[in-house]
PDB file of C-alpha atoms in Angstrom:
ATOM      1  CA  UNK U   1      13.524   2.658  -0.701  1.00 56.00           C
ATOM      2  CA  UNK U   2      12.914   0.800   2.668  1.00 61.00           C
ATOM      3  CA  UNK U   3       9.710  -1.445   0.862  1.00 63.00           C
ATOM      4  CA  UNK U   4      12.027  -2.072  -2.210  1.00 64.00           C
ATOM      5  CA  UNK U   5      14.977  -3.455  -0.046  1.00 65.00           C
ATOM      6  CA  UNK U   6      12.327  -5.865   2.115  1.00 68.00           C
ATOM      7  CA  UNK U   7      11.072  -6.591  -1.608  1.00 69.00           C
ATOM      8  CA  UNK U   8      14.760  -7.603  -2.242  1.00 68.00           C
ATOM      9  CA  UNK U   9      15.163  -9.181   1.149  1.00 71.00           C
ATOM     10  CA  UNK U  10      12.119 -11.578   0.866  1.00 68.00           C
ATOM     11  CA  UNK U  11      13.046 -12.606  -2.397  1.00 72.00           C
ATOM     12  CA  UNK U  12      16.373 -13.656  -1.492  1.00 72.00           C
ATOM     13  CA  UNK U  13      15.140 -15.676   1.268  1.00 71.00           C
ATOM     14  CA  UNK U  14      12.783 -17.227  -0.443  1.00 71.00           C
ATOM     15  CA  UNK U  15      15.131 -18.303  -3.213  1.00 71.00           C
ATOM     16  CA  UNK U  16      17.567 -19.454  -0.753  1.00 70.00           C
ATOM     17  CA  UNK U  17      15.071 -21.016   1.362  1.00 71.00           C
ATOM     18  CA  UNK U  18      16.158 -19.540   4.687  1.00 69.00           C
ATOM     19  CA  UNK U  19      14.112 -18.409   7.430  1.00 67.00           C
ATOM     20  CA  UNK U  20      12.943 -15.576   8.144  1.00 66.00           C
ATOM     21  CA  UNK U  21      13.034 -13.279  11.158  1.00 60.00           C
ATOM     22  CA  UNK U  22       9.857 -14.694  13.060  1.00 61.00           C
ATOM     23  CA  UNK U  23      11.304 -18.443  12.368  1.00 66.00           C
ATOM     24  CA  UNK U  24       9.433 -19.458   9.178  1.00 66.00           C
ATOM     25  CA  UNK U  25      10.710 -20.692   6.214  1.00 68.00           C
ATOM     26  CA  UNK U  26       9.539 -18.265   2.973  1.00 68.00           C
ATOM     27  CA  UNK U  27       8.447 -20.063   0.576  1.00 67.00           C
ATOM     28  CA  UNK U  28       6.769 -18.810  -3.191  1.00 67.00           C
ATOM     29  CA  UNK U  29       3.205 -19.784  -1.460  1.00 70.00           C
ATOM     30  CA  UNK U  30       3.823 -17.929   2.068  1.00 65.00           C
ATOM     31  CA  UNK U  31       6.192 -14.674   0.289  1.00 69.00           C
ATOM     32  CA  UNK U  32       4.302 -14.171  -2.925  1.00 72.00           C
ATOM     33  CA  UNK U  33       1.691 -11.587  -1.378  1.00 74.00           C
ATOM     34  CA  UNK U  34       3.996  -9.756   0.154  1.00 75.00           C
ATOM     35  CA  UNK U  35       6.309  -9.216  -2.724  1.00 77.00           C
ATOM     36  CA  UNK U  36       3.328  -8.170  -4.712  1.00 80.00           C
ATOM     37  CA  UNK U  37       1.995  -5.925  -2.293  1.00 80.00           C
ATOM     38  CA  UNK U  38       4.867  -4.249  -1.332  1.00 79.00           C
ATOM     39  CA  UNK U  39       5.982  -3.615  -5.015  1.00 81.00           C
ATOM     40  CA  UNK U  40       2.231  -2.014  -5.352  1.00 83.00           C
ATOM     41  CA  UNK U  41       2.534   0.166  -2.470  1.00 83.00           C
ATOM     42  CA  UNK U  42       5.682   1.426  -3.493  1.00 83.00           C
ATOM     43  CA  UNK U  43       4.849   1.903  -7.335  1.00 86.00           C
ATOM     44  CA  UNK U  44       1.852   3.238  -5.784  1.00 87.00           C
ATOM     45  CA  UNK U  45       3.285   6.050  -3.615  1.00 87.00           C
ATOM     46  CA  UNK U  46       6.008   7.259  -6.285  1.00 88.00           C
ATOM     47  CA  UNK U  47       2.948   7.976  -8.822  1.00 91.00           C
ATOM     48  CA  UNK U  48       1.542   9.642  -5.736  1.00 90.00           C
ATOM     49  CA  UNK U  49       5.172  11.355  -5.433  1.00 91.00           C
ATOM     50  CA  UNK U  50       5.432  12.492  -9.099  1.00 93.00           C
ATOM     51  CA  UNK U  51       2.005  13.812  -8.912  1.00 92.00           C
ATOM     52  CA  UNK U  52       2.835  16.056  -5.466  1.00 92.00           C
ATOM     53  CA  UNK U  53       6.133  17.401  -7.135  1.00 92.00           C
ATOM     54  CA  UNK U  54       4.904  17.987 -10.228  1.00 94.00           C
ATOM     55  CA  UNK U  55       1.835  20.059  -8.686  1.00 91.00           C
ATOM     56  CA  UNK U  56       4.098  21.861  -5.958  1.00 90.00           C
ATOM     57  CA  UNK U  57       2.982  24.875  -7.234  1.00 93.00           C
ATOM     58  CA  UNK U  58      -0.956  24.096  -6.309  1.00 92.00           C
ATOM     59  CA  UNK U  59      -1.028  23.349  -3.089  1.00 90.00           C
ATOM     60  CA  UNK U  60      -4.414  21.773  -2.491  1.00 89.00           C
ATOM     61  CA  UNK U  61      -3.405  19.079  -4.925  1.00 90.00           C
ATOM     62  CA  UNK U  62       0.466  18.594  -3.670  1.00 93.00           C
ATOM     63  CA  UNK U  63      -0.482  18.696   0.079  1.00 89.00           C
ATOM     64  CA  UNK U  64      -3.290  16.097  -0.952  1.00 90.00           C
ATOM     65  CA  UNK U  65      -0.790  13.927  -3.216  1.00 91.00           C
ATOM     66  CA  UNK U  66       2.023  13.561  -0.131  1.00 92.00           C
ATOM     67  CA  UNK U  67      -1.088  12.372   2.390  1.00 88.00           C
ATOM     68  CA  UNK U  68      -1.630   9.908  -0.140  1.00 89.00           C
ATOM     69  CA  UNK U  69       2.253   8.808  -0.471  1.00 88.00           C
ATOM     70  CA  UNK U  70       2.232   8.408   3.332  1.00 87.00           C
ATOM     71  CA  UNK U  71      -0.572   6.360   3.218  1.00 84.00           C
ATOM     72  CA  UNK U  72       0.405   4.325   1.022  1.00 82.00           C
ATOM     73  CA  UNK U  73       4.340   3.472   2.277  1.00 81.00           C
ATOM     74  CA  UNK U  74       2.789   3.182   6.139  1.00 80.00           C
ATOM     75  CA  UNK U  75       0.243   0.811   5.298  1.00 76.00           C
ATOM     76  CA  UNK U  76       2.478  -2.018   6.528  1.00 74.00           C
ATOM     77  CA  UNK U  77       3.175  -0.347   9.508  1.00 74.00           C
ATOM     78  CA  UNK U  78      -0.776   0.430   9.948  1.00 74.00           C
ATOM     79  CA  UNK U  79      -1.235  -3.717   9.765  1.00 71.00           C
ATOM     80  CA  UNK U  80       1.341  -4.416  11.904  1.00 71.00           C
ATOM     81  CA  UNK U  81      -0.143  -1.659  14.285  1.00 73.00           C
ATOM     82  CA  UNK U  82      -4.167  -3.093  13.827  1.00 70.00           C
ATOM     83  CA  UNK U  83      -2.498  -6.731  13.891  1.00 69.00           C
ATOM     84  CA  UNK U  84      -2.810  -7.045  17.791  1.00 73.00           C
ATOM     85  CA  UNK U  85      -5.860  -5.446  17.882  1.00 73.00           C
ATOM     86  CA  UNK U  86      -7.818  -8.800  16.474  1.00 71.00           C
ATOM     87  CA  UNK U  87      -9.799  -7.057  14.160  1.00 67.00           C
ATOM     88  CA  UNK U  88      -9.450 -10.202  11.906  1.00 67.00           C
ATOM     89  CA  UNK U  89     -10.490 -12.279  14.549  1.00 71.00           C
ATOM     90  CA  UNK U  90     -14.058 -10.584  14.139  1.00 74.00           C
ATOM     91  CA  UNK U  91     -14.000 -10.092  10.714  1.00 69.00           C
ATOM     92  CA  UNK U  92     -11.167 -10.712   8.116  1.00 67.00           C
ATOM     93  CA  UNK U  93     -11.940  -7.426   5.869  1.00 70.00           C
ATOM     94  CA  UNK U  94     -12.285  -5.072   9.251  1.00 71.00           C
ATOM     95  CA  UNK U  95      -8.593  -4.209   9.487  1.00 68.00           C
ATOM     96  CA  UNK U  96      -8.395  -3.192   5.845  1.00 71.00           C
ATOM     97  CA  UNK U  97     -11.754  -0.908   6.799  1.00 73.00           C
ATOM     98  CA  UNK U  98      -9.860   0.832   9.452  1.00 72.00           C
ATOM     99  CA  UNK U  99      -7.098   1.077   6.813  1.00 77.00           C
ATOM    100  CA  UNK U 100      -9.718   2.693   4.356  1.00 82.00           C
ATOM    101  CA  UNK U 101     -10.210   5.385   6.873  1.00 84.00           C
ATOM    102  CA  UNK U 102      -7.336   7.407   6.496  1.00 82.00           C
ATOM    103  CA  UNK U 103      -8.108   8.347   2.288  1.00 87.00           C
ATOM    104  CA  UNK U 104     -12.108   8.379   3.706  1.00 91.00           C
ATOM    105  CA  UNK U 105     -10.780  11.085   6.159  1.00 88.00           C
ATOM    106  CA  UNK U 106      -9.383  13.315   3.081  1.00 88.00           C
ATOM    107  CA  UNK U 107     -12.878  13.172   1.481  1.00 92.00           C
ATOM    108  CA  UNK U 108     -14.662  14.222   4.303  1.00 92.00           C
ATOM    109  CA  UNK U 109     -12.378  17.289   5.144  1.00 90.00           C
ATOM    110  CA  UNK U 110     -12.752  18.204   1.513  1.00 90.00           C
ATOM    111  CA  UNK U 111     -16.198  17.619   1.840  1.00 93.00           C
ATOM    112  CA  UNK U 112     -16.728  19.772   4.983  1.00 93.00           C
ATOM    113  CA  UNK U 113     -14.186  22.763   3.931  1.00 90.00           C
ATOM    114  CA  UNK U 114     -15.005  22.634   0.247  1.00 88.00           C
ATOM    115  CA  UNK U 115     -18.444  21.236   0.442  1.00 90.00           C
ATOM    116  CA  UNK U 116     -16.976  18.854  -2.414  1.00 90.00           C
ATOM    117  CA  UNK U 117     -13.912  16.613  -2.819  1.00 91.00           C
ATOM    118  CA  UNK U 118     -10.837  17.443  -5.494  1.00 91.00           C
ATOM    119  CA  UNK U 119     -10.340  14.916  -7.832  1.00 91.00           C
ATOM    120  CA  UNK U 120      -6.899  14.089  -6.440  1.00 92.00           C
ATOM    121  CA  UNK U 121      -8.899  12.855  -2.859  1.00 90.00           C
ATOM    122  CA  UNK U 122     -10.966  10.279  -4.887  1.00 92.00           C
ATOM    123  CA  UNK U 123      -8.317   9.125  -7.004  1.00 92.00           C
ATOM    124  CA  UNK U 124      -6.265   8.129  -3.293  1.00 90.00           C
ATOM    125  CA  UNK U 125      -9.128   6.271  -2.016  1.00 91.00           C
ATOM    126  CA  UNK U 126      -9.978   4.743  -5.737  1.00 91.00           C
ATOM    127  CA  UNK U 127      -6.056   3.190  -5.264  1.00 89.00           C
ATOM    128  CA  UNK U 128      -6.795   2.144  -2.019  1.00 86.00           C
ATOM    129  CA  UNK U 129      -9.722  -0.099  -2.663  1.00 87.00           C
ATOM    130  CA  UNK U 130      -7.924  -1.187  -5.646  1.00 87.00           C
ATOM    131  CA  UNK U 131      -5.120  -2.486  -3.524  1.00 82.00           C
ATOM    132  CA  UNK U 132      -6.187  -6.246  -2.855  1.00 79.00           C
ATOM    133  CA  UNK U 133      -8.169  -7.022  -6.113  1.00 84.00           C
ATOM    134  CA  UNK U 134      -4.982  -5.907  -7.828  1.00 85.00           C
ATOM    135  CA  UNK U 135      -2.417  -7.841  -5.515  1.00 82.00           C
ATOM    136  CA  UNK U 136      -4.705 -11.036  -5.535  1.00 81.00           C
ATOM    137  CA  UNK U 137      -5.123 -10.462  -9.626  1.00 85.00           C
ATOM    138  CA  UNK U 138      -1.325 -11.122 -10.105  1.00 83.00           C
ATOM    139  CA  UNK U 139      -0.757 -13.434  -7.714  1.00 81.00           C
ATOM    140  CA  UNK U 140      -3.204 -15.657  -9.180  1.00 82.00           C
ATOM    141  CA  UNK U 141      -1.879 -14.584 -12.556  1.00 84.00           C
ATOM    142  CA  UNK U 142       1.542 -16.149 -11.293  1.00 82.00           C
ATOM    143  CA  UNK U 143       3.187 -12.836 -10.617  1.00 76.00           C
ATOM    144  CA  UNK U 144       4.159 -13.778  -6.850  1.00 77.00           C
ATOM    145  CA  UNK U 145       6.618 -16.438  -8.212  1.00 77.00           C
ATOM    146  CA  UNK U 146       8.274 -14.453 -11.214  1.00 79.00           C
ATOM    147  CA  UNK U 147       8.483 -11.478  -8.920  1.00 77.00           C
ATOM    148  CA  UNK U 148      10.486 -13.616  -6.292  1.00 76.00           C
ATOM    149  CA  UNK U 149      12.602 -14.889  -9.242  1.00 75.00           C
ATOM    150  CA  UNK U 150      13.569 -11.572 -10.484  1.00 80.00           C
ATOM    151  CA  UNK U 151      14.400  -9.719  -7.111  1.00 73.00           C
ATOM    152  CA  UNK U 152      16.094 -13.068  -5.952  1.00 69.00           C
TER     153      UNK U 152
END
């Protein structure tokens, strides 16, 4: 709920043309990725939700599903965390590696318990590495704008 109302907030902003709380004004250009990503991460995590309720009864699988819901809905919080560190300073893509760590980390406890990953383990790091070429997809398909419109 919390990415859906900043989803709502941004857009409103942005169609009102106010500022935002560190001083800038949003604009479609400057807001776009963030709608998009945010509305991502949150479609994201409920499939990721569905899939740990509905499996509740298998616990390797719901357990597995719920790591990949938190992932998902604290990966703003992770970049605002690895922000300060200057990892883009170095490189632009290392902060999304240290982001890629935490569905990497599934694999390789799967890996060293089970001597092989479940299915559910790839399919979370699949969605993560999917992440940006899906946000910057739509945004170049125009998606940023008609998102913004919609919420607005």
């Amino acid at each position: 709920m919390a990415n859906l109302n900043v989803i709502l907030e941004i857009s409103s902003e942005t169609m009102n043309g106010e500022k935002s709380y560190y001083d800038v004004i949003r604009t479609f250009e400057n807001t776009g990725g963030l709608v998009v990503g945010n509305l991502y991460l949150t479609l994201s995590g409920l499939a990721f939700l569905a899939i740990g309720y509905y499996k509740r009864n298998k616990p390797y699988v719901h357990k597995r599903a719920m790591f990949g819901v938190s992932g998902l809905l604290l990966n703003p919080a992770f970049d605002r965390f690895i922000d300060p560190l200057g990892l883009q300073d170095i490189h632009p893509l290392l902060k999304f590696t240290v982001i890629y760590l935490f569905p990497i980390s599934l694999i390789i406890y799967d890996i060293v318990k089970r001597k092989k990953p479940y299915k559910i383990s790839v399919v979370i790091l699949i969605v993560f590495l999917l992440t940006l070429p899906i946000i910057f997809s739509l945004l170049n398909a125009g998606w940023g704008e008609k998102l913004i419109r919609f919420f607005g």
